[in-house]
């Protein structure tokens, strides 16, 4: 029997689906925990077996050939059915399970979400562990594609893995935080005159609020940049500093540290908060339970600020 007469093994078929969906050898390899040489070697074997180029170079990406598209339409549903069957035969009981779940999210969401999520987690799944990987819409998609995180929560942008699934949890507005002993900053003049704190992972002292102010011929004074929302607890109390932050973060900081929240005279457009996960893990019972816990916890946070946040 010749090499082309033998059927490709399951791993090669999984690689074929990943290559068609990612259209990039390295990205497909990361998704399946394969090195770039191993993924390239798999593509070579697939080409030899099907006697077709399958994926043709088009700029920096790979474009599926008509033959590859035909094969994908046949193979991908079969692999999904197999995954469904395995998932159905592998029940998940959070009360007895022992597993580590990894959530990727922004610093803002980690600060507000972690306390209630951990409480829920410890009550429902005492044998499981929770890990948080902080990132943003630039770094989280690659962690998702490589399987380093089960799900990502936050503003995600458009650069997602080809087979990503997404659910919008809500839309987050903005609030000003200040020390209770200082004067209100609801008027534009007072807002621009006060010294500001800016949360920036890269150390910039300018953000989207500054761009909005410029459209109105205004300018604020950013005198401090910090990389974490938790550092606002050290910066704001007892000072004239103010910070413009997401609603759910403002509420948590105000509750814990006696700060005041108020609507800013200028505010960025509300941003969508979404939960995103890899389609290959869509039906895993443990992952589905975990996503449900994350969604329920985040929905409760947004509902707490319902007057300031619109929930989808």
mmCIF file of C-alpha atoms in Angstrom:
data_model
loop_
_atom_site.group_PDB
_atom_site.id
_atom_site.type_symbol
_atom_site.label_atom_id
_atom_site.label_comp_id
_atom_site.label_asym_id
_atom_site.label_seq_id
_atom_site.Cartn_x
_atom_site.Cartn_y
_atom_site.Cartn_z
ATOM 1 C CA UNK A 1 0.000 0.000 0.000
ATOM 2 C CA UNK A 2 1.451 3.360 -0.996
ATOM 3 C CA UNK A 3 1.686 6.340 1.350
ATOM 4 C CA UNK A 4 -1.135 8.120 -0.470
ATOM 5 C CA UNK A 5 -3.404 5.054 -0.042
ATOM 6 C CA UNK A 6 -3.245 5.219 3.757
ATOM 7 C CA UNK A 7 -5.669 7.488 5.564
ATOM 8 C CA UNK A 8 -4.107 10.401 7.489
ATOM 9 C CA UNK A 9 -4.149 9.852 11.245
ATOM 10 C CA UNK A 10 -6.423 11.905 13.515
ATOM 11 C CA UNK A 11 -3.685 14.339 14.491
ATOM 12 C CA UNK A 12 -2.998 15.179 10.853
ATOM 13 C CA UNK A 13 -6.688 15.810 10.248
ATOM 14 C CA UNK A 14 -6.829 18.100 13.279
ATOM 15 C CA UNK A 15 -3.802 19.948 11.932
ATOM 16 C CA UNK A 16 -5.489 20.277 8.536
ATOM 17 C CA UNK A 17 -8.555 21.912 10.130
ATOM 18 C CA UNK A 18 -6.364 24.245 12.186
ATOM 19 C CA UNK A 19 -4.352 25.240 9.102
ATOM 20 C CA UNK A 20 -7.478 26.080 7.106
ATOM 21 C CA UNK A 21 -8.980 28.087 9.990
ATOM 22 C CA UNK A 22 -5.798 29.906 11.032
ATOM 23 C CA UNK A 23 -4.271 30.210 7.539
ATOM 24 C CA UNK A 24 -0.873 30.338 9.211
ATOM 25 C CA UNK A 25 1.436 27.378 9.931
ATOM 26 C CA UNK A 26 2.886 28.750 13.182
ATOM 27 C CA UNK A 27 -0.509 29.788 14.566
ATOM 28 C CA UNK A 28 -2.015 26.409 13.688
ATOM 29 C CA UNK A 29 0.903 24.672 15.374
ATOM 30 C CA UNK A 30 0.537 26.722 18.562
ATOM 31 C CA UNK A 31 -3.136 25.857 18.697
ATOM 32 C CA UNK A 32 -2.216 22.156 18.755
ATOM 33 C CA UNK A 33 0.951 22.573 20.858
ATOM 34 C CA UNK A 34 3.176 21.737 17.876
ATOM 35 C CA UNK A 35 6.461 23.363 16.967
ATOM 36 C CA UNK A 36 6.709 25.242 13.686
ATOM 37 C CA UNK A 37 8.847 22.468 12.072
ATOM 38 C CA UNK A 38 6.352 19.813 13.210
ATOM 39 C CA UNK A 39 3.415 21.783 11.784
ATOM 40 C CA UNK A 40 5.294 22.349 8.514
ATOM 41 C CA UNK A 41 6.100 18.654 8.313
ATOM 42 C CA UNK A 42 2.438 17.815 8.875
ATOM 43 C CA UNK A 43 1.384 20.141 6.070
ATOM 44 C CA UNK A 44 3.902 18.480 3.771
ATOM 45 C CA UNK A 45 2.463 15.033 4.567
ATOM 46 C CA UNK A 46 -1.078 16.299 4.004
ATOM 47 C CA UNK A 47 -0.072 17.690 0.611
ATOM 48 C CA UNK A 48 1.523 14.394 -0.344
ATOM 49 C CA UNK A 49 -1.515 12.378 0.716
ATOM 50 C CA UNK A 50 -4.159 14.533 -0.972
ATOM 51 C CA UNK A 51 -1.873 15.356 -3.947
ATOM 52 C CA UNK A 52 -2.829 19.011 -3.702
ATOM 53 C CA UNK A 53 -1.094 22.137 -2.422
ATOM 54 C CA UNK A 54 -4.049 22.632 -0.010
ATOM 55 C CA UNK A 55 -2.814 26.025 1.201
ATOM 56 C CA UNK A 56 -1.214 28.491 -1.199
ATOM 57 C CA UNK A 57 0.893 31.459 -0.125
ATOM 58 C CA UNK A 58 -0.954 34.793 -0.360
ATOM 59 C CA UNK A 59 1.098 37.602 1.192
ATOM 60 C CA UNK A 60 1.744 36.740 4.854
ATOM 61 C CA UNK A 61 -1.139 34.243 5.002
ATOM 62 C CA UNK A 62 -2.093 30.959 3.404
ATOM 63 C CA UNK A 63 -5.158 30.661 1.166
ATOM 64 C CA UNK A 64 -7.017 27.315 1.027
ATOM 65 C CA UNK A 65 -7.255 25.811 -2.449
ATOM 66 C CA UNK A 66 -10.657 24.674 -3.783
ATOM 67 C CA UNK A 67 -9.671 21.091 -2.894
ATOM 68 C CA UNK A 68 -8.846 22.145 0.681
ATOM 69 C CA UNK A 69 -12.200 23.891 1.037
ATOM 70 C CA UNK A 70 -13.992 20.741 -0.126
ATOM 71 C CA UNK A 71 -12.058 18.590 2.340
ATOM 72 C CA UNK A 72 -12.618 21.068 5.174
ATOM 73 C CA UNK A 73 -16.380 20.977 4.631
ATOM 74 C CA UNK A 74 -16.241 17.178 5.060
ATOM 75 C CA UNK A 75 -13.627 16.789 7.811
ATOM 76 C CA UNK A 76 -14.428 19.651 10.207
ATOM 77 C CA UNK A 77 -18.003 18.516 11.048
ATOM 78 C CA UNK A 78 -16.783 14.945 11.626
ATOM 79 C CA UNK A 79 -14.117 16.121 14.081
ATOM 80 C CA UNK A 80 -16.721 18.231 15.887
ATOM 81 C CA UNK A 81 -19.044 15.233 16.153
ATOM 82 C CA UNK A 82 -16.198 13.185 17.601
ATOM 83 C CA UNK A 83 -15.419 15.939 20.119
ATOM 84 C CA UNK A 84 -19.106 16.077 21.085
ATOM 85 C CA UNK A 85 -19.202 12.328 21.644
ATOM 86 C CA UNK A 86 -16.078 12.386 23.814
ATOM 87 C CA UNK A 87 -17.381 15.361 25.802
ATOM 88 C CA UNK A 88 -20.733 13.641 26.400
ATOM 89 C CA UNK A 89 -18.885 10.591 27.713
ATOM 90 C CA UNK A 90 -16.743 12.700 30.062
ATOM 91 C CA UNK A 91 -19.066 14.314 32.621
ATOM 92 C CA UNK A 92 -17.764 17.112 34.829
ATOM 93 C CA UNK A 93 -18.733 17.436 38.489
ATOM 94 C CA UNK A 94 -17.257 20.648 39.956
ATOM 95 C CA UNK A 95 -17.799 19.382 43.515
ATOM 96 C CA UNK A 96 -15.365 16.483 43.008
ATOM 97 C CA UNK A 97 -13.204 17.633 40.072
ATOM 98 C CA UNK A 98 -9.508 18.452 40.383
ATOM 99 C CA UNK A 99 -8.476 20.777 37.575
ATOM 100 C CA UNK A 100 -6.741 24.092 36.963
ATOM 101 C CA UNK A 101 -8.697 26.719 35.003
ATOM 102 C CA UNK A 102 -6.916 29.716 33.479
ATOM 103 C CA UNK A 103 -8.695 32.982 32.673
ATOM 104 C CA UNK A 104 -7.092 35.751 30.641
ATOM 105 C CA UNK A 105 -8.331 39.262 31.335
ATOM 106 C CA UNK A 106 -7.358 42.900 31.659
ATOM 107 C CA UNK A 107 -6.030 44.390 34.879
ATOM 108 C CA UNK A 108 -9.321 46.262 35.402
ATOM 109 C CA UNK A 109 -11.405 43.102 35.162
ATOM 110 C CA UNK A 110 -8.985 41.097 37.316
ATOM 111 C CA UNK A 111 -9.213 43.745 40.056
ATOM 112 C CA UNK A 112 -13.026 43.782 40.132
ATOM 113 C CA UNK A 113 -13.828 40.185 39.179
ATOM 114 C CA UNK A 114 -11.360 38.161 41.215
ATOM 115 C CA UNK A 115 -12.863 38.485 44.726
ATOM 116 C CA UNK A 116 -16.434 37.382 43.830
ATOM 117 C CA UNK A 117 -15.255 34.823 41.252
ATOM 118 C CA UNK A 118 -12.859 33.210 43.723
ATOM 119 C CA UNK A 119 -15.613 33.016 46.363
ATOM 120 C CA UNK A 120 -17.966 31.347 43.882
ATOM 121 C CA UNK A 121 -15.161 29.072 42.681
ATOM 122 C CA UNK A 122 -14.144 27.869 46.156
ATOM 123 C CA UNK A 123 -17.734 27.099 47.103
ATOM 124 C CA UNK A 124 -18.652 25.187 43.932
ATOM 125 C CA UNK A 125 -15.312 23.516 43.077
ATOM 126 C CA UNK A 126 -13.107 23.175 46.183
ATOM 127 C CA UNK A 127 -10.742 20.767 44.428
ATOM 128 C CA UNK A 128 -10.090 23.045 41.449
ATOM 129 C CA UNK A 129 -7.569 25.865 41.097
ATOM 130 C CA UNK A 130 -7.951 29.208 39.352
ATOM 131 C CA UNK A 131 -5.169 31.089 37.559
ATOM 132 C CA UNK A 132 -5.366 34.625 36.142
ATOM 133 C CA UNK A 133 -3.252 35.703 33.147
ATOM 134 C CA UNK A 134 -3.364 39.465 32.694
ATOM 135 C CA UNK A 135 -3.276 40.885 29.186
ATOM 136 C CA UNK A 136 -5.095 43.102 26.714
ATOM 137 C CA UNK A 137 -6.730 42.860 23.292
ATOM 138 C CA UNK A 138 -3.247 42.615 21.734
ATOM 139 C CA UNK A 139 -1.900 39.723 23.836
ATOM 140 C CA UNK A 140 -4.963 37.705 24.908
ATOM 141 C CA UNK A 141 -5.909 36.335 21.432
ATOM 142 C CA UNK A 142 -2.529 34.635 21.048
ATOM 143 C CA UNK A 143 -2.832 33.078 24.535
ATOM 144 C CA UNK A 144 -6.254 31.820 23.527
ATOM 145 C CA UNK A 145 -5.018 30.394 20.212
ATOM 146 C CA UNK A 146 -2.127 28.571 21.898
ATOM 147 C CA UNK A 147 -4.400 27.036 24.548
ATOM 148 C CA UNK A 148 -2.603 28.743 27.443
ATOM 149 C CA UNK A 149 -5.938 30.089 28.716
ATOM 150 C CA UNK A 150 -9.409 28.533 28.718
ATOM 151 C CA UNK A 151 -11.142 31.844 28.015
ATOM 152 C CA UNK A 152 -10.487 35.583 27.759
ATOM 153 C CA UNK A 153 -12.666 38.329 29.244
ATOM 154 C CA UNK A 154 -12.560 42.017 28.366
ATOM 155 C CA UNK A 155 -12.427 44.286 25.358
ATOM 156 C CA UNK A 156 -11.116 41.941 22.688
ATOM 157 C CA UNK A 157 -10.919 43.860 19.404
ATOM 158 C CA UNK A 158 -11.045 42.077 16.041
ATOM 159 C CA UNK A 159 -7.798 40.071 15.973
ATOM 160 C CA UNK A 160 -9.233 36.791 17.300
ATOM 161 C CA UNK A 161 -8.377 33.183 16.418
ATOM 162 C CA UNK A 162 -10.239 31.947 13.355
ATOM 163 C CA UNK A 163 -12.408 29.497 15.317
ATOM 164 C CA UNK A 164 -13.067 31.754 18.322
ATOM 165 C CA UNK A 165 -16.494 31.892 19.947
ATOM 166 C CA UNK A 166 -17.587 35.131 21.595
ATOM 167 C CA UNK A 167 -20.383 36.380 23.831
ATOM 168 C CA UNK A 168 -20.819 40.047 24.737
ATOM 169 C CA UNK A 169 -21.505 40.347 28.474
ATOM 170 C CA UNK A 170 -22.185 44.089 28.593
ATOM 171 C CA UNK A 171 -21.002 47.600 27.755
ATOM 172 C CA UNK A 172 -18.896 49.498 30.258
ATOM 173 C CA UNK A 173 -19.109 53.230 30.827
ATOM 174 C CA UNK A 174 -16.769 55.502 32.773
ATOM 175 C CA UNK A 175 -16.694 57.287 36.132
ATOM 176 C CA UNK A 176 -14.396 59.737 37.902
ATOM 177 C CA UNK A 177 -12.859 58.686 41.209
ATOM 178 C CA UNK A 178 -11.752 61.256 43.802
ATOM 179 C CA UNK A 179 -11.088 61.601 47.496
ATOM 180 C CA UNK A 180 -14.271 62.372 49.446
ATOM 181 C CA UNK A 181 -12.746 65.512 50.977
ATOM 182 C CA UNK A 182 -12.081 67.153 47.595
ATOM 183 C CA UNK A 183 -14.392 69.283 45.454
ATOM 184 C CA UNK A 184 -16.603 67.786 42.681
ATOM 185 C CA UNK A 185 -15.272 67.688 39.107
ATOM 186 C CA UNK A 186 -18.505 67.374 37.141
ATOM 187 C CA UNK A 187 -17.845 70.695 35.381
ATOM 188 C CA UNK A 188 -15.308 70.769 32.543
ATOM 189 C CA UNK A 189 -13.212 73.575 34.054
ATOM 190 C CA UNK A 190 -12.790 71.752 37.352
ATOM 191 C CA UNK A 191 -12.121 68.442 35.613
ATOM 192 C CA UNK A 192 -9.330 69.850 33.446
ATOM 193 C CA UNK A 193 -7.782 71.857 36.289
ATOM 194 C CA UNK A 194 -7.358 68.906 38.658
ATOM 195 C CA UNK A 195 -4.284 66.627 38.459
ATOM 196 C CA UNK A 196 -5.073 63.242 36.909
ATOM 197 C CA UNK A 197 -3.839 59.663 37.318
ATOM 198 C CA UNK A 198 -3.715 57.554 34.154
ATOM 199 C CA UNK A 199 -3.635 53.739 34.176
ATOM 200 C CA UNK A 200 -1.271 52.625 31.438
ATOM 201 C CA UNK A 201 0.529 49.303 31.099
ATOM 202 C CA UNK A 202 3.166 50.917 28.868
ATOM 203 C CA UNK A 203 3.789 54.060 30.889
ATOM 204 C CA UNK A 204 2.152 56.595 28.567
ATOM 205 C CA UNK A 205 0.733 59.765 30.099
ATOM 206 C CA UNK A 206 -1.944 60.235 27.442
ATOM 207 C CA UNK A 207 -5.054 58.218 26.658
ATOM 208 C CA UNK A 208 -8.393 58.305 24.859
ATOM 209 C CA UNK A 209 -9.766 60.922 27.274
ATOM 210 C CA UNK A 210 -7.032 63.312 26.118
ATOM 211 C CA UNK A 211 -7.988 62.755 22.483
ATOM 212 C CA UNK A 212 -11.627 63.581 23.288
ATOM 213 C CA UNK A 213 -10.651 66.712 25.188
ATOM 214 C CA UNK A 214 -8.609 67.938 22.232
ATOM 215 C CA UNK A 215 -11.693 67.785 20.016
ATOM 216 C CA UNK A 216 -13.238 70.341 22.380
ATOM 217 C CA UNK A 217 -10.104 72.481 22.574
ATOM 218 C CA UNK A 218 -9.374 71.297 26.124
ATOM 219 C CA UNK A 219 -6.451 69.697 27.915
ATOM 220 C CA UNK A 220 -6.036 67.936 31.250
ATOM 221 C CA UNK A 221 -2.951 67.529 33.464
ATOM 222 C CA UNK A 222 -1.810 63.925 33.865
ATOM 223 C CA UNK A 223 0.775 63.959 36.651
ATOM 224 C CA UNK A 224 0.968 60.240 37.483
ATOM 225 C CA UNK A 225 0.930 57.054 35.441
ATOM 226 C CA UNK A 226 0.450 53.647 37.091
ATOM 227 C CA UNK A 227 0.319 50.174 35.570
ATOM 228 C CA UNK A 228 -2.400 48.740 37.795
ATOM 229 C CA UNK A 229 -5.857 49.836 38.934
ATOM 230 C CA UNK A 230 -5.057 48.569 42.425
ATOM 231 C CA UNK A 231 -2.415 51.324 42.730
ATOM 232 C CA UNK A 232 -5.202 53.914 42.662
ATOM 233 C CA UNK A 233 -5.922 52.873 46.247
ATOM 234 C CA UNK A 234 -2.517 54.286 47.163
ATOM 235 C CA UNK A 235 -2.624 57.333 44.866
ATOM 236 C CA UNK A 236 -6.092 58.861 45.413
ATOM 237 C CA UNK A 237 -6.898 58.910 49.145
ATOM 238 C CA UNK A 238 -5.806 62.166 50.820
ATOM 239 C CA UNK A 239 -4.821 63.859 47.528
ATOM 240 C CA UNK A 240 -6.341 66.129 44.886
ATOM 241 C CA UNK A 241 -5.725 63.490 42.205
ATOM 242 C CA UNK A 242 -8.621 62.117 40.147
ATOM 243 C CA UNK A 243 -8.892 59.115 37.802
ATOM 244 C CA UNK A 244 -11.348 58.297 35.008
ATOM 245 C CA UNK A 245 -11.934 54.540 35.132
ATOM 246 C CA UNK A 246 -14.490 51.868 34.104
ATOM 247 C CA UNK A 247 -17.714 51.845 36.115
ATOM 248 C CA UNK A 248 -17.256 48.480 37.763
ATOM 249 C CA UNK A 249 -13.715 49.358 38.892
ATOM 250 C CA UNK A 250 -14.862 52.727 40.241
ATOM 251 C CA UNK A 251 -17.584 51.054 42.317
ATOM 252 C CA UNK A 252 -15.199 48.522 43.862
ATOM 253 C CA UNK A 253 -12.569 51.149 44.731
ATOM 254 C CA UNK A 254 -15.166 53.519 46.169
ATOM 255 C CA UNK A 255 -16.599 50.788 48.395
ATOM 256 C CA UNK A 256 -13.231 49.653 49.714
ATOM 257 C CA UNK A 257 -11.439 52.962 50.186
ATOM 258 C CA UNK A 258 -14.136 55.568 50.838
ATOM 259 C CA UNK A 259 -13.716 57.340 47.511
ATOM 260 C CA UNK A 260 -16.379 59.283 45.606
ATOM 261 C CA UNK A 261 -17.585 58.406 42.085
ATOM 262 C CA UNK A 262 -19.235 60.865 39.708
ATOM 263 C CA UNK A 263 -19.921 61.179 36.002
ATOM 264 C CA UNK A 264 -17.137 62.906 34.060
ATOM 265 C CA UNK A 265 -17.914 65.936 31.856
ATOM 266 C CA UNK A 266 -16.290 64.032 28.979
ATOM 267 C CA UNK A 267 -16.410 60.282 28.576
ATOM 268 C CA UNK A 268 -15.174 57.744 26.041
ATOM 269 C CA UNK A 269 -17.734 55.619 24.220
ATOM 270 C CA UNK A 270 -18.845 52.612 26.324
ATOM 271 C CA UNK A 271 -16.709 49.598 25.470
ATOM 272 C CA UNK A 272 -18.001 46.035 25.025
ATOM 273 C CA UNK A 273 -16.908 43.443 27.566
ATOM 274 C CA UNK A 274 -16.853 40.016 25.916
ATOM 275 C CA UNK A 275 -16.048 36.456 26.889
ATOM 276 C CA UNK A 276 -14.089 34.665 24.153
ATOM 277 C CA UNK A 277 -13.014 31.036 23.958
ATOM 278 C CA UNK A 278 -11.533 28.606 21.451
ATOM 279 C CA UNK A 279 -14.133 26.777 19.383
ATOM 280 C CA UNK A 280 -12.262 23.506 19.868
ATOM 281 C CA UNK A 281 -13.158 23.684 23.595
ATOM 282 C CA UNK A 282 -16.725 24.780 23.034
ATOM 283 C CA UNK A 283 -18.325 21.534 24.223
ATOM 284 C CA UNK A 284 -15.896 20.451 26.930
ATOM 285 C CA UNK A 285 -18.083 20.041 30.064
ATOM 286 C CA UNK A 286 -15.467 21.513 32.400
ATOM 287 C CA UNK A 287 -14.842 24.507 30.170
ATOM 288 C CA UNK A 288 -18.580 25.108 29.793
ATOM 289 C CA UNK A 289 -19.018 25.099 33.558
ATOM 290 C CA UNK A 290 -16.076 27.475 33.974
ATOM 291 C CA UNK A 291 -17.372 29.906 31.353
ATOM 292 C CA UNK A 292 -20.759 29.860 33.055
ATOM 293 C CA UNK A 293 -19.198 30.837 36.387
ATOM 294 C CA UNK A 294 -17.226 33.681 34.779
ATOM 295 C CA UNK A 295 -20.268 34.964 32.883
ATOM 296 C CA UNK A 296 -22.509 34.852 35.958
ATOM 297 C CA UNK A 297 -19.960 36.678 38.115
ATOM 298 C CA UNK A 298 -19.306 39.400 35.535
ATOM 299 C CA UNK A 299 -23.040 39.846 34.926
ATOM 300 C CA UNK A 300 -23.523 40.399 38.664
ATOM 301 C CA UNK A 301 -20.802 43.048 38.694
ATOM 302 C CA UNK A 302 -22.393 44.876 35.775
ATOM 303 C CA UNK A 303 -25.875 44.552 37.280
ATOM 304 C CA UNK A 304 -24.587 46.235 40.441
ATOM 305 C CA UNK A 305 -23.856 49.312 38.294
ATOM 306 C CA UNK A 306 -26.951 48.929 36.093
ATOM 307 C CA UNK A 307 -27.653 52.638 36.214
ATOM 308 C CA UNK A 308 -24.287 53.235 34.535
ATOM 309 C CA UNK A 309 -23.773 50.054 32.498
ATOM 310 C CA UNK A 310 -25.982 48.588 29.777
ATOM 311 C CA UNK A 311 -26.059 44.793 29.859
ATOM 312 C CA UNK A 312 -26.485 42.862 26.612
#
